[in-house]
XYZ file of C-alpha atoms in Angstrom:
492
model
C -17.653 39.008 -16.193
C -15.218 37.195 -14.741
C -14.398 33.267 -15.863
C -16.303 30.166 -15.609
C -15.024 27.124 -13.574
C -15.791 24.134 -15.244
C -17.832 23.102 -12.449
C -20.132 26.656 -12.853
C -20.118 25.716 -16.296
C -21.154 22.128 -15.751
C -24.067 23.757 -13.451
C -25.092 26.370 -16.029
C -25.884 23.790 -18.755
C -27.816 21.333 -16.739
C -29.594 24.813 -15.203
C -28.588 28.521 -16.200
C -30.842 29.619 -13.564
C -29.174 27.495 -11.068
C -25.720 28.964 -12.298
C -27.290 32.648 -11.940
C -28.531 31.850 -8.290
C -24.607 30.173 -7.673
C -22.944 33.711 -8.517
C -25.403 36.474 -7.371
C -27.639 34.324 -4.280
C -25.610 31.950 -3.097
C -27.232 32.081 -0.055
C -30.304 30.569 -1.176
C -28.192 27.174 -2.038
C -29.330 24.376 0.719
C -26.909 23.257 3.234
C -24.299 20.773 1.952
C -25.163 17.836 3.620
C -23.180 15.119 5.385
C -22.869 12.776 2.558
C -22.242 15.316 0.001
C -19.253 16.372 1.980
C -18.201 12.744 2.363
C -18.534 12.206 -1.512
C -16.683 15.776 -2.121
C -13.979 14.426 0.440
C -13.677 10.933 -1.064
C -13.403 12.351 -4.410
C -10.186 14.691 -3.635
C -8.554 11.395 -2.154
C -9.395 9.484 -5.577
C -7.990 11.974 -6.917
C -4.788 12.245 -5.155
C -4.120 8.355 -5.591
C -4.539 9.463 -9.216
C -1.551 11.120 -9.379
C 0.367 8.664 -8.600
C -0.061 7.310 -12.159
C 2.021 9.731 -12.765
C 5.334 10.260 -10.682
C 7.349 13.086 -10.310
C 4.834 15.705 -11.221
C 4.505 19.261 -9.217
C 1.344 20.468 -7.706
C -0.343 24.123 -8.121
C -1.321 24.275 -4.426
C -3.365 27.903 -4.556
C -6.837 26.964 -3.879
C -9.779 28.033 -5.442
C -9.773 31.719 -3.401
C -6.492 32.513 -5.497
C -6.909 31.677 -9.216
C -4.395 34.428 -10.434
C -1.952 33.473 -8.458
C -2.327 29.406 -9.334
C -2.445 31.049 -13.640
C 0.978 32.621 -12.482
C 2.263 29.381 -10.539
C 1.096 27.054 -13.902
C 2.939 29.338 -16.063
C 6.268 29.436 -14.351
C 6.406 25.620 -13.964
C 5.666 25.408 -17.274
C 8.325 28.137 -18.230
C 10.616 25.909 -16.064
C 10.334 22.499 -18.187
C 7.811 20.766 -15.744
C 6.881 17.781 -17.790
C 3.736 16.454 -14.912
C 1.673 18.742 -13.602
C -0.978 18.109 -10.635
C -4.177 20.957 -10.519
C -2.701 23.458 -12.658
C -4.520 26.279 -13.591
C -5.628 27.744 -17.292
C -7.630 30.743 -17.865
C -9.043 31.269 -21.692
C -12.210 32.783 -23.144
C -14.233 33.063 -20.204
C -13.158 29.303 -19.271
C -10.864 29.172 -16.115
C -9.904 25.470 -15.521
C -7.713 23.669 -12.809
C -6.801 20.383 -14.687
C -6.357 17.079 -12.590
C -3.169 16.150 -14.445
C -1.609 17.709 -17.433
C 1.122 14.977 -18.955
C 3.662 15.774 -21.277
C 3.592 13.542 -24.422
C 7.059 14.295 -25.582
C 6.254 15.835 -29.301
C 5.516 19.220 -27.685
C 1.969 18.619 -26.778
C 0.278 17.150 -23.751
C -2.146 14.614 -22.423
C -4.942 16.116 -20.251
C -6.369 13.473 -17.259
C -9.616 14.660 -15.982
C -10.072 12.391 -12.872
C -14.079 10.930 -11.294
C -14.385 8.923 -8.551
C -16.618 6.958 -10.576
C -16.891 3.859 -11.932
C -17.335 4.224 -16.154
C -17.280 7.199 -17.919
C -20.633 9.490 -17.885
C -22.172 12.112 -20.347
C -21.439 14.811 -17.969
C -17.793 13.844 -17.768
C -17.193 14.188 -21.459
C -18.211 18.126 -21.403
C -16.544 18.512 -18.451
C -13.424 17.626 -19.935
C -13.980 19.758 -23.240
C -13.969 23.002 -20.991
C -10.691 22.055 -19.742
C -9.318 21.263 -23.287
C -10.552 24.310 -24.581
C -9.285 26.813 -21.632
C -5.461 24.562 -22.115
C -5.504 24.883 -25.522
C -6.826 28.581 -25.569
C -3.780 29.479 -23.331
C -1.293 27.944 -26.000
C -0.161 24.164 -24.933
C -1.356 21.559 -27.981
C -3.307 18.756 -26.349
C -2.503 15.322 -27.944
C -5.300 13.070 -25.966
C -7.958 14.030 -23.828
C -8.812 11.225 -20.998
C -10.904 10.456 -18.389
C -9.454 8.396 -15.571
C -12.070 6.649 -13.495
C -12.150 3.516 -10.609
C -11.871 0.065 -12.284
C -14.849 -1.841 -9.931
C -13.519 -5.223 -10.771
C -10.375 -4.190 -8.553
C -9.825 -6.410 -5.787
C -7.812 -5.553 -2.640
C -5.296 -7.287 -1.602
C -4.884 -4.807 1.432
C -1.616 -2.514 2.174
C -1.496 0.418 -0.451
C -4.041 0.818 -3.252
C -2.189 0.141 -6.991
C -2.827 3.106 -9.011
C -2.057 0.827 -11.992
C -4.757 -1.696 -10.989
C -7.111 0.645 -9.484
C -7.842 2.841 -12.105
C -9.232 2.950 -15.760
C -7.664 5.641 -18.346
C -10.296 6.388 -21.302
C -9.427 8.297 -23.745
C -12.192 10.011 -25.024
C -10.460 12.460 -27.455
C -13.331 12.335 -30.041
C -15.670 13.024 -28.153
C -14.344 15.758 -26.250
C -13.317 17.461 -29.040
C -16.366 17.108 -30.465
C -17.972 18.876 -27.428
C -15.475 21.781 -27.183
C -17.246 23.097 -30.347
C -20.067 24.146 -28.446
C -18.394 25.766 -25.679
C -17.311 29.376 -27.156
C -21.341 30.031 -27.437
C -22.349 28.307 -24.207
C -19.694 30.779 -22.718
C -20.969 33.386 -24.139
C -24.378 32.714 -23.212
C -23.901 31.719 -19.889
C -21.784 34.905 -19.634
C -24.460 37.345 -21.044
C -27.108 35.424 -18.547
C -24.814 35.976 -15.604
C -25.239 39.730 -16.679
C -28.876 40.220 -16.576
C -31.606 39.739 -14.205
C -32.566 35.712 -12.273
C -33.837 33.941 -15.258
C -37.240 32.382 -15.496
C -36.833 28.590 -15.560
C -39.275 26.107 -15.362
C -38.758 23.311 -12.761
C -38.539 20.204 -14.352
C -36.329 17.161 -14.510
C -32.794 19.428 -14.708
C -33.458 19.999 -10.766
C -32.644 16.760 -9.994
C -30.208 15.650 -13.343
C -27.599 14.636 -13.615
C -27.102 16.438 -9.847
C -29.562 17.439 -7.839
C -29.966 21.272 -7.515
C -28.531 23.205 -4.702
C -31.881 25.762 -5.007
C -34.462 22.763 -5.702
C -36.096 24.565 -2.610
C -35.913 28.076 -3.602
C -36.993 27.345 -7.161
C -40.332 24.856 -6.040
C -41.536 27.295 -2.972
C -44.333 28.057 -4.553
C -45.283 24.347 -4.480
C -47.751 23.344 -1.508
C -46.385 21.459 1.272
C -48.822 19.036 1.221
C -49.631 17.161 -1.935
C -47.234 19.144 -4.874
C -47.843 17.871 -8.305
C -43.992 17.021 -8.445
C -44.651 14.281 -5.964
C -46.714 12.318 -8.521
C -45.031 9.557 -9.018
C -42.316 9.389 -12.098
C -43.884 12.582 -13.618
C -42.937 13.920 -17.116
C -41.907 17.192 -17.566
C -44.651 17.721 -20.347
C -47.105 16.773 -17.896
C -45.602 19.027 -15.122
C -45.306 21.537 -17.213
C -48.908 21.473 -18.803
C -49.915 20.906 -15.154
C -48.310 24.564 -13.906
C -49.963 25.829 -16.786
C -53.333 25.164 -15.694
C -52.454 26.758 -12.688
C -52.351 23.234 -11.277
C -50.152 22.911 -8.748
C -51.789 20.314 -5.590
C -52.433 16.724 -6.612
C -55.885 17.758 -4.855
C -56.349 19.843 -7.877
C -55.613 17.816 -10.842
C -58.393 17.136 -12.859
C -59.754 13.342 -13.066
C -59.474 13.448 -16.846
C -55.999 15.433 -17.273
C -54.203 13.943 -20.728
C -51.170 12.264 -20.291
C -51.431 10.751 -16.809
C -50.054 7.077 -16.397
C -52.897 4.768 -14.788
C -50.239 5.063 -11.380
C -50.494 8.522 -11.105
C -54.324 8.756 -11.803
C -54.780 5.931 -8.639
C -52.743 8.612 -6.788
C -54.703 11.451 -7.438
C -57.663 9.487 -6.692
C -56.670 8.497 -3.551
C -55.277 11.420 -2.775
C -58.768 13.144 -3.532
C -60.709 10.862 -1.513
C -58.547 11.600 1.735
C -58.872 7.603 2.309
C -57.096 4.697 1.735
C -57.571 1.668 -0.092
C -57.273 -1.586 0.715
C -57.347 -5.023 -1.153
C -58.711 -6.658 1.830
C -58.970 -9.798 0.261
C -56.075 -9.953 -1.468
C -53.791 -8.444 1.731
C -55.145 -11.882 3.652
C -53.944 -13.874 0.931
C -50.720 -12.366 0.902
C -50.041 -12.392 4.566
C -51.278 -16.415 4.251
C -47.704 -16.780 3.181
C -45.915 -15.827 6.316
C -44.948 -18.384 8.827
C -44.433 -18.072 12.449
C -42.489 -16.236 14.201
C -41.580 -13.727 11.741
C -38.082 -12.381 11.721
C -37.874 -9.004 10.335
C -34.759 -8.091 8.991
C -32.739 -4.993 7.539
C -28.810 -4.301 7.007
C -27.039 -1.183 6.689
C -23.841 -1.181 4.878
C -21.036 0.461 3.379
C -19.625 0.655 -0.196
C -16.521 3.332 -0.202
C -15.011 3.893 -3.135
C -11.790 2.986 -2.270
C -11.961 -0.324 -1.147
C -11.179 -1.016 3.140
C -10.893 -4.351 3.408
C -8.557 -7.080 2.075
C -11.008 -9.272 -1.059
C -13.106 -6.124 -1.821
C -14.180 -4.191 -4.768
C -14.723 -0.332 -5.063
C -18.231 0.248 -4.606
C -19.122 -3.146 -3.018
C -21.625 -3.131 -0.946
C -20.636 -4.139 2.720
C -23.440 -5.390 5.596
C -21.791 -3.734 9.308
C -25.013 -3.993 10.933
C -28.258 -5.435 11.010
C -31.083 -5.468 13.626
C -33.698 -8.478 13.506
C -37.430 -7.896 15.504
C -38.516 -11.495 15.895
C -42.679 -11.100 15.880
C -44.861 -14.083 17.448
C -48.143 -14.374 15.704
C -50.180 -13.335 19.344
C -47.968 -9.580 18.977
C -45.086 -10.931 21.098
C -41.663 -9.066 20.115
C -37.915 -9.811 20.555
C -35.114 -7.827 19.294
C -31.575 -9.403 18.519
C -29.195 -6.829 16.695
C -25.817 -6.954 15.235
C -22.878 -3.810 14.730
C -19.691 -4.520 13.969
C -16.974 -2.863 16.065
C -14.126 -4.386 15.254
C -11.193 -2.951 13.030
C -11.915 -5.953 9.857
C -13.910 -6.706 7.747
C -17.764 -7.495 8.961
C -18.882 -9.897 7.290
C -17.883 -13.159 8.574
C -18.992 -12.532 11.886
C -22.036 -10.541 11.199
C -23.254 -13.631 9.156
C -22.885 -16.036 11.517
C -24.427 -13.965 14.418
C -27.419 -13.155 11.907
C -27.645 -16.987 11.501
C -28.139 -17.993 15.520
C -30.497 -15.200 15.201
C -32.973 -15.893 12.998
C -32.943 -19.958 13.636
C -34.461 -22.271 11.368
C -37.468 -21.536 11.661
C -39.951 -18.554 10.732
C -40.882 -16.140 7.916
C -38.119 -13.279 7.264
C -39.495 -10.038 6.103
C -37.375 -7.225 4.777
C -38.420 -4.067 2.376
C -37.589 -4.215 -0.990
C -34.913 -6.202 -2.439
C -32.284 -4.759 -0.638
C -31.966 -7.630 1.985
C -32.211 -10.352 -0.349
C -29.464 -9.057 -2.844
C -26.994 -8.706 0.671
C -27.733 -12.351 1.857
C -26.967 -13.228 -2.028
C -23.381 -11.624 -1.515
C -22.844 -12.981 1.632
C -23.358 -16.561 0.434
C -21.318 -15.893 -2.171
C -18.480 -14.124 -0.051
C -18.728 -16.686 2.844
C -18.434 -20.382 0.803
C -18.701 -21.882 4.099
C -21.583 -20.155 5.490
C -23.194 -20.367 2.393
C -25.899 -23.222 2.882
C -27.031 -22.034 5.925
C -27.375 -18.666 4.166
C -29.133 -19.618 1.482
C -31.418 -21.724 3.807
C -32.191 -18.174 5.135
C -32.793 -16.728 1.266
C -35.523 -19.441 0.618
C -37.630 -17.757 3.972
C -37.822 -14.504 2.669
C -40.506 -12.628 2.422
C -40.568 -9.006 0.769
C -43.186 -6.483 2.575
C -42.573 -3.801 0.021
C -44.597 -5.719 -2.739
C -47.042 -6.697 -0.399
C -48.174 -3.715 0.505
C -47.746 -1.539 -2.729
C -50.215 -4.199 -4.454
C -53.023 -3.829 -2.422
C -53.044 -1.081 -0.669
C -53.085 2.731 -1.793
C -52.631 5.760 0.832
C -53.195 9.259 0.090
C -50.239 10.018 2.289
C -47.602 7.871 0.586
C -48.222 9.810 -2.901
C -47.295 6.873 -4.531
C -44.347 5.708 -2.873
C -43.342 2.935 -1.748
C -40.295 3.696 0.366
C -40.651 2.838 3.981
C -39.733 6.290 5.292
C -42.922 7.061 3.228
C -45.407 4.274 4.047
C -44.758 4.287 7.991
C -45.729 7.429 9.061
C -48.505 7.036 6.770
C -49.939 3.576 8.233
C -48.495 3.660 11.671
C -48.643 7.680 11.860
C -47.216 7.292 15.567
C -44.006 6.404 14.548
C -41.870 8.842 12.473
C -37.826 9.145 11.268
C -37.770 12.724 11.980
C -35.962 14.420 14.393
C -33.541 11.550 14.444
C -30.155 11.820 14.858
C -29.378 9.581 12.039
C -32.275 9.280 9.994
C -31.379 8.035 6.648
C -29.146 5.165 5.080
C -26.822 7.938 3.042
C -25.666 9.067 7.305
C -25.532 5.870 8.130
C -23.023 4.710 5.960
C -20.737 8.223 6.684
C -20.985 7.960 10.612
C -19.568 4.285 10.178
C -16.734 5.065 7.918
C -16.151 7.844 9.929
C -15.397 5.344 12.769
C -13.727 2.685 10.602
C -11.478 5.247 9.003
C -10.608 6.487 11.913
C -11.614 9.831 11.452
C -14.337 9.945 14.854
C -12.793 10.700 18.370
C -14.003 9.023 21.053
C -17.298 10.738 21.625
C -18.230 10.813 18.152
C -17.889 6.938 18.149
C -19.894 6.346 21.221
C -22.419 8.793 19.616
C -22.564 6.296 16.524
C -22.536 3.449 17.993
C -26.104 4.815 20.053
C -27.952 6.306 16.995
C -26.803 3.565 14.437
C -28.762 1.143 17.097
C -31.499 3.294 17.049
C -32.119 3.966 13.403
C -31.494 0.659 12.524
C -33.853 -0.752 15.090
C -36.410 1.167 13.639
C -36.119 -0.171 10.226
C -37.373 -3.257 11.441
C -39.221 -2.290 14.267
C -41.447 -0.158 11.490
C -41.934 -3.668 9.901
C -43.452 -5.231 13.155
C -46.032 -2.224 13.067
C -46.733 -2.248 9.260
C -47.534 -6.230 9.535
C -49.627 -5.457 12.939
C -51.724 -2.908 10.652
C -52.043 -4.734 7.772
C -53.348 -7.681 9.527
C -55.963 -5.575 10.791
C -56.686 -4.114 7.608
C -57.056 -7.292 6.137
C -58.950 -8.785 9.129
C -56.680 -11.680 9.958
């Protein structure tokens, strides 16, 4: 058998079926999607402002389709007194491992720098790193530290160049690397003799989605109905899943009333589901919806938060409102719509804010779903010192749907969920997300940094610029319709 990358080896110990499936049917994987790629892609330009921590270091440029010839590049810059090394290659025990950057610490052994686009250091990155140690070390160069160099979040940007220096975090997390390199000889060996036999039999469970999600989540849970699967029961164990399958259980329709070890949530769901109707809290819905006042501004952002920081006063990872559409709703059904995309080269948020102001007035209820809305007002005020009254003015109308609806009302088509791409189609079955062209907040966010980056031609900005409109304008347009039908549901 030939070696394990560490990132195989990474996918055989969260699944070992998923790591058979990688080698021998990788044509079962799903699609990488848009925002995968955009994380993959944003993760190789982390990690080649990474390197800059460390000057004057030579790169193994083979790629991944020629790892003897990167093992033969690695050893004759070694052999040649290279003291930095970027991606170089080690091949040991049934380990093969390109290395981010191999150091040298000057006493004859080196410093290994394992680099994540993330912000602290994770479980997963620790054995991540011991596969690595243990193929460098197995192919004869001493390893004084093993680190893990990750984005610092309280980095600010002062705009220009990034500062390595400032930027990033080095951890060294020696210990516990070593620590997890003596497990690896027998997970190598196991993985290997898997790799040799036939699929193995795995049971979904909570390693399809942790700490990745699965590239074969659909292959492995086709057997699943469409409609109704026991996984979509709301936060389910996998001792209960896994009892469940044994019963030959695998519809919500199907679970019995009585099944041990059901939370009271997902026994309302399989009621609910049973029944084929939904509930309502009629009484308590009118109550609720007593608290909105007239006209009612329904609000939703999208937003960016790129790793690497693109405007001057932000943090890696900060969330960033670019857009927002607003349906203002008069109490006889009347509808307005006011929206907002920035198009501009700098930074949104100054002039999003005070166009979202004149929008929504002084007056009037302002709905949103979940807390999403509310925590991006909360930066804004915060960002915008000047703005910030009027802002917060706008924080004291709010007026979360999500709540609302979740506590008194159940529908057999929402499984338990609370997400609006989930309770729309299920209240206001006329209206749907599918089919459009962006369709999710994940796309969103890419499309727009494509633009911003300027990475989208033309066409591909025009494009955006249509479908962001239109997806956002749903968002809040599904609001208007959810409110319609639960004022008829409660009879108000």
């Amino acid at each position: 058998m030939s070696s394990l990358s560490k990132s195989r080896f990474q996918k055989g110990l969260q699944c070992p079926k998923a790591l058979w499936l990688a080698v021998h049917r990788r044509d079962l994987a799903a699609p990488v999607t848009e925002s995968q790629q955009w994380i993959f892609d944003q993760g190789s330009e982390v990690g080649r402002l990474a390197q800059q921590l460390f000057p004057g270091g030579v790169e193994v440029t083979e790629d991944h389709r020629h790892p003897d010839e990167a093992l033969a590049t690695t050893r004759r810059l070694l052999a040649e007194g290279a003291t930095a090394l970027y991606e170089p290659a080690f091949s040991y025990g049934g380990a093969f491992a390109r290395v981010d950057i191999l150091a040298a610490a000057g006493d004859g052994r080196w410093d290994l720098y394992e680099v994540k686009s993330s912000g602290s250091v994770k479980d997963v990155h620790i054995t991540d790193a011991a596969v690595q140690a243990y193929a460098v070390e197995g192919s004869g160069l001493p390893l004084r530290t093993i680190n893990i160099v990750h984005i610092d979040t309280s980095y600010v940007y002062d705009g220009g160049g990034y500062d390595p220096g400032a930027l990033f975090t080095i951890a060294d997390v020696t210990d516990r690397a070593r620590a997890a390199m003596a497990s690896v000889p027998g997970d190598l060996a196991r993985l290997g003799a898997m790799l040799e036999g036939p699929e193995p039999q795995v049971r979904i469970g909570s390693q399809c989605s942790s700490p990745y999600t699965c590239d074969f989540v659909g292959y492995c849970h086709a057997f699943l109905p469409v409609e109704y699967p026991v996984t979509a029961l709301p936060r389910i164990s996998d001792p209960v899943l896994h009892a469940l399958l044994d019963a030959g259980v695998t519809s919500i329709r199907d679970v019995p009333d009585s099944f041990p070890g059901l939370t009271t949530a997902q026994r309302e769901v399989v009621a609910v589901v049973k029944t084929g109707q939904p509930y309502v809290d009629a009484a308590g819905l009118a109550r609720d919806l007593a608290r909105l006042r007239w006209p009612v501004h329904h609000l939703d952002f999208e937003t960016v938060n790129p790793a690497l920081p693109l405007w001057q006063g932000t943090r890696p990872y900060q969330q960033i409102p670019f857009q927002y559409s607003i349906h203002t709703h008069h109490e006889g059904g009347d509808v307005e719509h006011s929206e907002y995309l920035h198009a501009g080269p700098g930074d949104p948020r100054r002039e999003l804010a005070e166009h979202l102001l004149a929008d929504v007035g002084e007056t009037g209820s302002v709905t949103h779903y979940t807390r999403y809305e509310r925590t991006q007002l909360e930066a804004l005020a915060t960002a915008l010192p000047g703005l910030a009254p009027a802002i917060r003015r706008v924080i004291e109308r709010l007026v979360d749907l999500a709540p609302l609806i979740s506590a008194n009302t159940r529908h057999p088509a929402t499984v338990g969920r609370t997400s609006i791409k989930q309770v729309l189609p299920a209240w206001c079955p006329t209206l749907s997300y599918a089919d459009m062209p962006i369709a999710d907040g994940q796309t969103a966010s890419v499309r727009y940094l494509r633009i911003v980056t300027g990475r989208a031609d033309a066409h591909e900005v025009a494009a955006t610029v249509r479908d962001l409109t239109e997806y956002c304008g749903l968002d809040t347009y599904a609001m208007v319709c959810l409110l319609e039908e639960m004022r008829r549901q409660a009879g108000v």
